[in-house]
mmCIF file of C-alpha atoms in Angstrom:
data_model
loop_
_atom_site.group_PDB
_atom_site.id
_atom_site.type_symbol
_atom_site.label_atom_id
_atom_site.label_comp_id
_atom_site.label_asym_id
_atom_site.label_seq_id
_atom_site.Cartn_x
_atom_site.Cartn_y
_atom_site.Cartn_z
ATOM 1 C CA UNK A 1 134.209 161.336 110.713
ATOM 2 C CA UNK A 2 130.096 160.495 111.184
ATOM 3 C CA UNK A 3 130.169 163.128 114.307
ATOM 4 C CA UNK A 4 132.773 165.805 115.340
ATOM 5 C CA UNK A 5 133.839 169.667 114.816
ATOM 6 C CA UNK A 6 133.383 168.964 111.095
ATOM 7 C CA UNK A 7 129.791 167.979 111.234
ATOM 8 C CA UNK A 8 127.428 170.271 109.328
ATOM 9 C CA UNK A 9 124.251 170.610 111.913
ATOM 10 C CA UNK A 10 122.323 172.148 108.848
ATOM 11 C CA UNK A 11 122.860 168.981 106.783
ATOM 12 C CA UNK A 12 122.251 166.815 109.821
ATOM 13 C CA UNK A 13 118.800 168.538 110.094
ATOM 14 C CA UNK A 14 117.534 167.794 106.660
ATOM 15 C CA UNK A 15 119.022 164.254 106.315
ATOM 16 C CA UNK A 16 116.894 161.056 107.203
ATOM 17 C CA UNK A 17 118.022 159.331 110.632
ATOM 18 C CA UNK A 18 120.546 156.605 110.256
ATOM 19 C CA UNK A 19 119.710 153.341 111.662
ATOM 20 C CA UNK A 20 121.223 152.527 114.842
ATOM 21 C CA UNK A 21 122.800 149.493 113.759
ATOM 22 C CA UNK A 22 124.243 151.107 110.446
ATOM 23 C CA UNK A 23 125.521 153.862 112.957
ATOM 24 C CA UNK A 24 127.200 151.690 115.080
ATOM 25 C CA UNK A 25 128.601 149.629 112.347
ATOM 26 C CA UNK A 26 130.132 152.296 110.464
ATOM 27 C CA UNK A 27 131.784 153.601 113.602
ATOM 28 C CA UNK A 28 133.335 150.186 114.156
ATOM 29 C CA UNK A 29 134.740 150.520 110.685
ATOM 30 C CA UNK A 30 136.176 153.988 111.195
ATOM 31 C CA UNK A 31 137.680 152.785 114.537
ATOM 32 C CA UNK A 32 139.233 149.631 112.947
ATOM 33 C CA UNK A 33 140.766 152.020 110.203
ATOM 34 C CA UNK A 34 142.561 154.082 112.805
ATOM 35 C CA UNK A 35 145.924 153.629 114.555
ATOM 36 C CA UNK A 36 145.036 156.161 116.920
ATOM 37 C CA UNK A 37 143.806 154.511 120.116
ATOM 38 C CA UNK A 38 142.174 157.878 121.270
ATOM 39 C CA UNK A 39 140.532 158.438 118.032
ATOM 40 C CA UNK A 40 136.937 157.878 119.038
ATOM 41 C CA UNK A 41 137.145 159.346 122.406
ATOM 42 C CA UNK A 42 138.803 162.319 120.905
ATOM 43 C CA UNK A 43 136.081 162.668 118.116
ATOM 44 C CA UNK A 44 133.521 162.561 120.885
ATOM 45 C CA UNK A 45 135.031 165.012 123.363
ATOM 46 C CA UNK A 46 135.600 167.440 120.480
ATOM 47 C CA UNK A 47 131.815 167.148 118.974
ATOM 48 C CA UNK A 48 130.319 170.934 118.904
ATOM 49 C CA UNK A 49 127.021 171.170 120.914
ATOM 50 C CA UNK A 50 125.258 172.812 117.661
ATOM 51 C CA UNK A 51 126.364 169.669 115.496
ATOM 52 C CA UNK A 52 123.872 167.649 117.824
ATOM 53 C CA UNK A 53 120.767 169.449 116.836
ATOM 54 C CA UNK A 54 118.166 170.580 119.431
ATOM 55 C CA UNK A 55 119.624 168.516 122.258
ATOM 56 C CA UNK A 56 123.016 170.334 122.090
ATOM 57 C CA UNK A 57 121.118 173.779 121.461
ATOM 58 C CA UNK A 58 119.346 173.293 124.754
ATOM 59 C CA UNK A 59 122.404 171.874 126.807
ATOM 60 C CA UNK A 60 124.618 174.896 125.362
ATOM 61 C CA UNK A 61 123.290 177.501 127.866
ATOM 62 C CA UNK A 62 122.591 175.571 131.091
ATOM 63 C CA UNK A 63 124.573 177.226 133.971
ATOM 64 C CA UNK A 64 125.628 174.297 135.887
ATOM 65 C CA UNK A 65 127.019 170.721 134.820
ATOM 66 C CA UNK A 66 124.406 168.834 136.637
ATOM 67 C CA UNK A 67 121.612 171.068 134.693
ATOM 68 C CA UNK A 68 123.653 170.134 131.562
ATOM 69 C CA UNK A 69 123.814 166.282 132.317
ATOM 70 C CA UNK A 70 120.333 165.878 133.697
ATOM 71 C CA UNK A 71 119.101 167.402 130.262
ATOM 72 C CA UNK A 72 121.716 165.221 128.015
ATOM 73 C CA UNK A 73 120.424 162.288 129.879
ATOM 74 C CA UNK A 74 116.485 163.258 129.425
ATOM 75 C CA UNK A 75 116.780 164.482 125.884
ATOM 76 C CA UNK A 76 119.364 161.697 124.325
ATOM 77 C CA UNK A 77 116.540 159.849 122.772
ATOM 78 C CA UNK A 78 116.137 162.584 120.330
ATOM 79 C CA UNK A 79 119.590 162.174 119.279
ATOM 80 C CA UNK A 80 120.012 158.317 119.217
ATOM 81 C CA UNK A 81 116.942 155.530 119.320
ATOM 82 C CA UNK A 82 117.092 152.477 121.454
ATOM 83 C CA UNK A 83 119.796 153.604 123.971
ATOM 84 C CA UNK A 84 119.959 154.973 127.267
ATOM 85 C CA UNK A 85 121.784 157.625 129.261
ATOM 86 C CA UNK A 86 121.450 157.965 133.024
ATOM 87 C CA UNK A 87 122.806 160.308 135.589
ATOM 88 C CA UNK A 88 122.731 158.765 139.288
ATOM 89 C CA UNK A 89 124.179 160.172 142.450
ATOM 90 C CA UNK A 90 125.350 158.207 145.236
ATOM 91 C CA UNK A 91 126.914 159.728 148.214
ATOM 92 C CA UNK A 92 129.912 161.572 146.946
ATOM 93 C CA UNK A 93 130.107 160.134 143.424
ATOM 94 C CA UNK A 94 127.745 160.882 140.136
ATOM 95 C CA UNK A 95 127.598 158.385 137.287
ATOM 96 C CA UNK A 96 126.826 159.041 134.139
ATOM 97 C CA UNK A 97 126.002 155.728 132.303
ATOM 98 C CA UNK A 98 125.380 154.805 128.618
ATOM 99 C CA UNK A 99 123.873 151.828 126.902
ATOM 100 C CA UNK A 100 122.688 150.583 123.487
ATOM 101 C CA UNK A 101 119.490 148.891 124.527
ATOM 102 C CA UNK A 102 119.378 146.340 121.609
ATOM 103 C CA UNK A 103 121.426 143.258 122.712
ATOM 104 C CA UNK A 104 122.032 142.327 119.057
ATOM 105 C CA UNK A 105 124.387 145.118 118.113
ATOM 106 C CA UNK A 106 127.365 143.960 118.957
ATOM 107 C CA UNK A 107 130.317 144.746 118.937
ATOM 108 C CA UNK A 108 129.962 148.454 120.210
ATOM 109 C CA UNK A 109 133.289 149.665 121.121
ATOM 110 C CA UNK A 110 133.378 152.528 118.954
ATOM 111 C CA UNK A 111 129.723 154.396 120.194
ATOM 112 C CA UNK A 112 130.807 153.600 123.599
ATOM 113 C CA UNK A 113 133.996 155.617 123.246
ATOM 114 C CA UNK A 114 132.442 158.546 121.270
ATOM 115 C CA UNK A 115 129.793 158.890 123.905
ATOM 116 C CA UNK A 116 131.630 158.879 126.978
ATOM 117 C CA UNK A 117 133.978 161.089 125.243
ATOM 118 C CA UNK A 118 130.906 163.391 124.358
ATOM 119 C CA UNK A 119 130.031 163.421 127.949
ATOM 120 C CA UNK A 120 133.626 164.206 129.180
ATOM 121 C CA UNK A 121 133.369 167.009 126.796
ATOM 122 C CA UNK A 122 130.513 168.492 128.302
ATOM 123 C CA UNK A 123 132.403 168.107 131.491
ATOM 124 C CA UNK A 124 134.998 170.206 129.759
ATOM 125 C CA UNK A 125 132.746 173.218 129.282
ATOM 126 C CA UNK A 126 132.304 173.340 133.153
ATOM 127 C CA UNK A 127 136.098 173.162 133.946
ATOM 128 C CA UNK A 128 135.897 169.599 135.708
ATOM 129 C CA UNK A 129 139.604 168.967 136.092
ATOM 130 C CA UNK A 130 141.014 165.223 135.109
ATOM 131 C CA UNK A 131 141.441 164.536 139.068
ATOM 132 C CA UNK A 132 137.771 164.623 139.392
ATOM 133 C CA UNK A 133 137.327 161.729 137.157
ATOM 134 C CA UNK A 134 137.160 159.001 139.571
ATOM 135 C CA UNK A 135 136.530 155.953 137.256
ATOM 136 C CA UNK A 136 135.935 154.859 133.439
ATOM 137 C CA UNK A 137 134.086 151.569 132.612
ATOM 138 C CA UNK A 138 133.307 149.939 129.278
ATOM 139 C CA UNK A 139 131.183 147.030 128.180
ATOM 140 C CA UNK A 140 133.587 145.950 125.669
ATOM 141 C CA UNK A 141 136.828 144.066 126.147
ATOM 142 C CA UNK A 142 140.298 145.709 125.174
ATOM 143 C CA UNK A 143 141.411 144.912 121.617
ATOM 144 C CA UNK A 144 144.624 147.168 121.442
ATOM 145 C CA UNK A 145 147.242 148.998 122.984
ATOM 146 C CA UNK A 146 145.689 151.066 125.613
ATOM 147 C CA UNK A 147 148.681 153.263 126.913
ATOM 148 C CA UNK A 148 147.860 156.027 124.504
ATOM 149 C CA UNK A 149 144.257 156.188 125.794
ATOM 150 C CA UNK A 150 145.143 155.612 129.586
ATOM 151 C CA UNK A 151 147.638 158.751 128.957
ATOM 152 C CA UNK A 152 144.857 161.140 127.460
ATOM 153 C CA UNK A 153 142.416 159.991 130.376
ATOM 154 C CA UNK A 154 144.734 160.158 133.012
ATOM 155 C CA UNK A 155 143.743 156.472 134.227
ATOM 156 C CA UNK A 156 143.395 153.136 132.732
ATOM 157 C CA UNK A 157 139.751 152.236 132.032
ATOM 158 C CA UNK A 158 137.952 149.048 133.389
ATOM 159 C CA UNK A 159 136.763 146.664 130.601
ATOM 160 C CA UNK A 160 134.244 144.051 130.479
ATOM 161 C CA UNK A 161 131.804 145.875 132.840
ATOM 162 C CA UNK A 162 127.992 145.736 132.907
ATOM 163 C CA UNK A 163 127.903 149.153 131.347
ATOM 164 C CA UNK A 164 129.901 152.031 129.919
ATOM 165 C CA UNK A 165 129.952 154.764 132.629
ATOM 166 C CA UNK A 166 132.159 157.572 133.548
ATOM 167 C CA UNK A 167 132.312 158.413 137.376
ATOM 168 C CA UNK A 168 133.424 161.837 138.824
ATOM 169 C CA UNK A 169 132.942 163.803 142.021
ATOM 170 C CA UNK A 170 129.422 164.698 142.769
ATOM 171 C CA UNK A 171 130.674 168.351 143.636
ATOM 172 C CA UNK A 172 131.451 168.725 139.967
ATOM 173 C CA UNK A 173 127.664 169.217 139.547
ATOM 174 C CA UNK A 174 127.707 172.250 140.654
ATOM 175 C CA UNK A 175 130.483 173.747 138.689
ATOM 176 C CA UNK A 176 129.341 176.501 136.565
ATOM 177 C CA UNK A 177 129.963 177.496 132.755
ATOM 178 C CA UNK A 178 133.406 178.640 131.912
ATOM 179 C CA UNK A 179 131.699 181.804 130.071
ATOM 180 C CA UNK A 180 128.469 183.445 130.405
ATOM 181 C CA UNK A 181 125.691 181.375 128.868
ATOM 182 C CA UNK A 182 124.754 182.150 125.251
ATOM 183 C CA UNK A 183 121.174 183.350 124.645
ATOM 184 C CA UNK A 184 117.786 182.461 126.111
ATOM 185 C CA UNK A 185 117.775 179.006 128.104
ATOM 186 C CA UNK A 186 114.219 178.713 128.115
ATOM 187 C CA UNK A 187 113.345 178.777 124.406
ATOM 188 C CA UNK A 188 115.556 175.710 123.431
ATOM 189 C CA UNK A 189 114.478 173.817 126.149
ATOM 190 C CA UNK A 190 111.005 174.144 124.921
ATOM 191 C CA UNK A 191 112.099 172.994 121.522
ATOM 192 C CA UNK A 192 113.757 169.860 123.185
ATOM 193 C CA UNK A 193 110.428 169.051 125.121
ATOM 194 C CA UNK A 194 108.523 169.489 122.182
ATOM 195 C CA UNK A 195 110.538 167.164 120.195
ATOM 196 C CA UNK A 196 110.401 164.410 122.911
ATOM 197 C CA UNK A 197 106.619 164.735 122.914
ATOM 198 C CA UNK A 198 106.600 164.447 119.098
ATOM 199 C CA UNK A 199 109.213 161.392 119.536
ATOM 200 C CA UNK A 200 106.816 159.965 121.948
ATOM 201 C CA UNK A 201 103.762 160.327 119.884
ATOM 202 C CA UNK A 202 105.432 158.701 116.673
ATOM 203 C CA UNK A 203 106.688 155.801 118.625
ATOM 204 C CA UNK A 204 104.602 152.601 118.779
ATOM 205 C CA UNK A 205 103.493 151.683 122.195
ATOM 206 C CA UNK A 206 105.038 148.054 121.542
ATOM 207 C CA UNK A 207 108.439 149.822 120.598
ATOM 208 C CA UNK A 208 108.233 151.865 123.864
ATOM 209 C CA UNK A 209 107.723 148.778 125.869
ATOM 210 C CA UNK A 210 110.449 146.723 124.206
ATOM 211 C CA UNK A 211 113.004 149.700 125.073
ATOM 212 C CA UNK A 212 111.722 150.123 128.426
ATOM 213 C CA UNK A 213 112.008 146.423 129.461
ATOM 214 C CA UNK A 214 115.466 146.293 128.021
ATOM 215 C CA UNK A 215 116.569 149.276 129.910
ATOM 216 C CA UNK A 216 115.050 147.815 133.149
ATOM 217 C CA UNK A 217 115.600 144.352 132.794
ATOM 218 C CA UNK A 218 119.006 144.357 134.834
ATOM 219 C CA UNK A 219 117.047 145.664 137.488
ATOM 220 C CA UNK A 220 114.683 142.830 137.604
ATOM 221 C CA UNK A 221 111.480 144.813 136.435
ATOM 222 C CA UNK A 222 109.778 142.857 133.733
ATOM 223 C CA UNK A 223 106.135 142.589 134.839
ATOM 224 C CA UNK A 224 103.478 144.474 133.063
ATOM 225 C CA UNK A 225 102.045 146.664 135.952
ATOM 226 C CA UNK A 226 105.560 148.306 136.431
ATOM 227 C CA UNK A 227 106.128 148.769 133.142
ATOM 228 C CA UNK A 228 102.840 150.372 132.437
ATOM 229 C CA UNK A 229 103.523 152.719 135.538
ATOM 230 C CA UNK A 230 106.922 153.699 134.125
ATOM 231 C CA UNK A 231 104.871 154.637 130.727
ATOM 232 C CA UNK A 232 102.330 156.765 132.724
ATOM 233 C CA UNK A 233 99.543 154.431 131.820
ATOM 234 C CA UNK A 234 97.295 151.919 133.612
ATOM 235 C CA UNK A 235 97.583 148.311 133.311
ATOM 236 C CA UNK A 236 94.448 148.132 131.417
ATOM 237 C CA UNK A 237 95.310 151.005 128.981
ATOM 238 C CA UNK A 238 98.592 149.451 127.974
ATOM 239 C CA UNK A 239 96.938 145.894 127.488
ATOM 240 C CA UNK A 240 94.353 147.944 124.946
ATOM 241 C CA UNK A 241 97.356 149.826 123.220
ATOM 242 C CA UNK A 242 99.294 146.591 122.527
ATOM 243 C CA UNK A 243 96.384 144.960 121.518
ATOM 244 C CA UNK A 244 95.644 147.583 118.839
ATOM 245 C CA UNK A 245 98.991 147.236 117.485
ATOM 246 C CA UNK A 246 99.136 143.198 117.740
ATOM 247 C CA UNK A 247 101.792 143.212 120.040
ATOM 248 C CA UNK A 248 100.805 141.408 123.491
ATOM 249 C CA UNK A 249 102.841 142.210 126.479
ATOM 250 C CA UNK A 250 103.784 138.577 127.070
ATOM 251 C CA UNK A 251 105.307 138.320 123.502
ATOM 252 C CA UNK A 252 107.282 141.274 123.882
ATOM 253 C CA UNK A 253 108.549 140.358 126.976
ATOM 254 C CA UNK A 254 109.734 136.698 125.660
ATOM 255 C CA UNK A 255 111.379 138.498 122.671
ATOM 256 C CA UNK A 256 113.436 140.757 125.304
ATOM 257 C CA UNK A 257 114.394 137.865 127.454
ATOM 258 C CA UNK A 258 115.522 135.682 124.304
ATOM 259 C CA UNK A 259 117.640 138.110 122.865
ATOM 260 C CA UNK A 260 118.702 139.758 126.220
ATOM 261 C CA UNK A 261 119.314 136.198 127.789
ATOM 262 C CA UNK A 262 121.401 135.033 124.649
ATOM 263 C CA UNK A 263 123.813 138.115 125.060
ATOM 264 C CA UNK A 264 124.261 137.358 128.584
ATOM 265 C CA UNK A 265 125.271 133.690 127.866
ATOM 266 C CA UNK A 266 127.669 134.379 125.180
ATOM 267 C CA UNK A 267 129.414 137.596 126.398
ATOM 268 C CA UNK A 268 129.866 136.824 129.901
ATOM 269 C CA UNK A 269 130.426 134.247 132.675
ATOM 270 C CA UNK A 270 127.135 135.027 134.820
ATOM 271 C CA UNK A 271 126.107 131.987 136.660
ATOM 272 C CA UNK A 272 122.869 130.430 134.923
ATOM 273 C CA UNK A 273 120.706 130.996 138.149
ATOM 274 C CA UNK A 274 121.832 134.798 138.110
ATOM 275 C CA UNK A 275 120.816 135.383 134.153
ATOM 276 C CA UNK A 276 117.430 133.260 135.268
ATOM 277 C CA UNK A 277 116.535 136.094 137.946
ATOM 278 C CA UNK A 278 117.708 139.229 135.699
ATOM 279 C CA UNK A 279 115.154 138.012 133.070
ATOM 280 C CA UNK A 280 112.530 137.512 135.517
ATOM 281 C CA UNK A 281 112.088 133.873 135.584
ATOM 282 C CA UNK A 282 110.747 132.149 138.975
ATOM 283 C CA UNK A 283 113.989 129.752 138.675
ATOM 284 C CA UNK A 284 116.631 128.355 136.453
ATOM 285 C CA UNK A 285 114.723 125.612 135.466
ATOM 286 C CA UNK A 286 112.079 127.876 133.787
ATOM 287 C CA UNK A 287 114.865 129.737 132.208
ATOM 288 C CA UNK A 288 116.630 126.353 130.924
ATOM 289 C CA UNK A 289 113.435 125.086 129.481
ATOM 290 C CA UNK A 290 112.461 128.155 127.721
ATOM 291 C CA UNK A 291 116.141 128.767 126.228
ATOM 292 C CA UNK A 292 115.828 125.075 125.214
ATOM 293 C CA UNK A 293 112.472 125.676 123.260
ATOM 294 C CA UNK A 294 113.875 128.733 121.445
ATOM 295 C CA UNK A 295 117.349 127.297 120.261
ATOM 296 C CA UNK A 296 117.080 123.588 120.582
ATOM 297 C CA UNK A 297 120.049 123.356 122.570
ATOM 298 C CA UNK A 298 120.233 123.827 126.393
ATOM 299 C CA UNK A 299 121.882 127.349 127.819
ATOM 300 C CA UNK A 300 125.165 125.665 128.513
ATOM 301 C CA UNK A 301 125.347 124.506 124.931
ATOM 302 C CA UNK A 302 124.678 128.248 123.803
ATOM 303 C CA UNK A 303 127.251 129.569 126.205
ATOM 304 C CA UNK A 304 129.568 127.112 124.309
ATOM 305 C CA UNK A 305 128.631 128.502 120.965
ATOM 306 C CA UNK A 306 129.685 132.273 121.934
ATOM 307 C CA UNK A 307 132.412 132.038 119.107
ATOM 308 C CA UNK A 308 129.744 131.528 116.778
ATOM 309 C CA UNK A 309 127.811 134.604 117.961
ATOM 310 C CA UNK A 310 125.447 136.279 115.259
ATOM 311 C CA UNK A 311 125.562 140.193 115.356
ATOM 312 C CA UNK A 312 123.169 142.410 113.294
ATOM 313 C CA UNK A 313 126.237 144.441 112.461
ATOM 314 C CA UNK A 314 128.387 141.959 111.294
#
């Protein structure tokens, strides 16, 4: 197992980080080798917090589920690169979503099941009952008998969705830890903040811009001014930083559009006009012209080629 109750946190702390595509690929191989349809979910649900390092240590003493999940979402970058976890509350529903931002990494069934299982495991620490879970969504399509997984989850997940998401009653966010929190909550939270600051310091601005564009593209946020604001920089400061790295904003944006647009074309059935808007093009004509230039064929022909799609983990 790559992760789980058998994981050795001391060993993990000294090993070099595994590239995300390697991690996802190995999880897929492990999943393919198991006849248990609940394997990845159960593995995630059983992950011990100490085994995920400084993030787990910071989560462990949080008194309420809401505090724990907000910290998990904020600190997830120290655990896994080029990925996003968000917690949103709408009305009486809480939604925790997970995405690998790199659209070239596909398929990614196992890591989605593992990560949502980990989130469910955190909920278990706060006595969240099965009936509080209102919905479960996965990006991937079902590829095996789902009866065992549905029995374990207490419901049939929805597949082929825009994101991997677990939805539960917002009232569960106020659930308190089953037992008295272990140790001091401030010190591990401080170490997590320091780890996030160090990660930010070590990550090139161009790489942060790339990840941010991919995370926000589904909301239509692709302009330089908004990206600069989210990074806490002025637009002029962002231009200077990217120029120093030889990565102008327009080049990063075009690469994100190319990769994300290709994934949208071959892995779904969205209308071309909708894809154009998601990628930030003014109209479908501009979108078609760009993709014809990049691939030598029209978006319609790219969609027909979906079965021949190339992935970095295949």
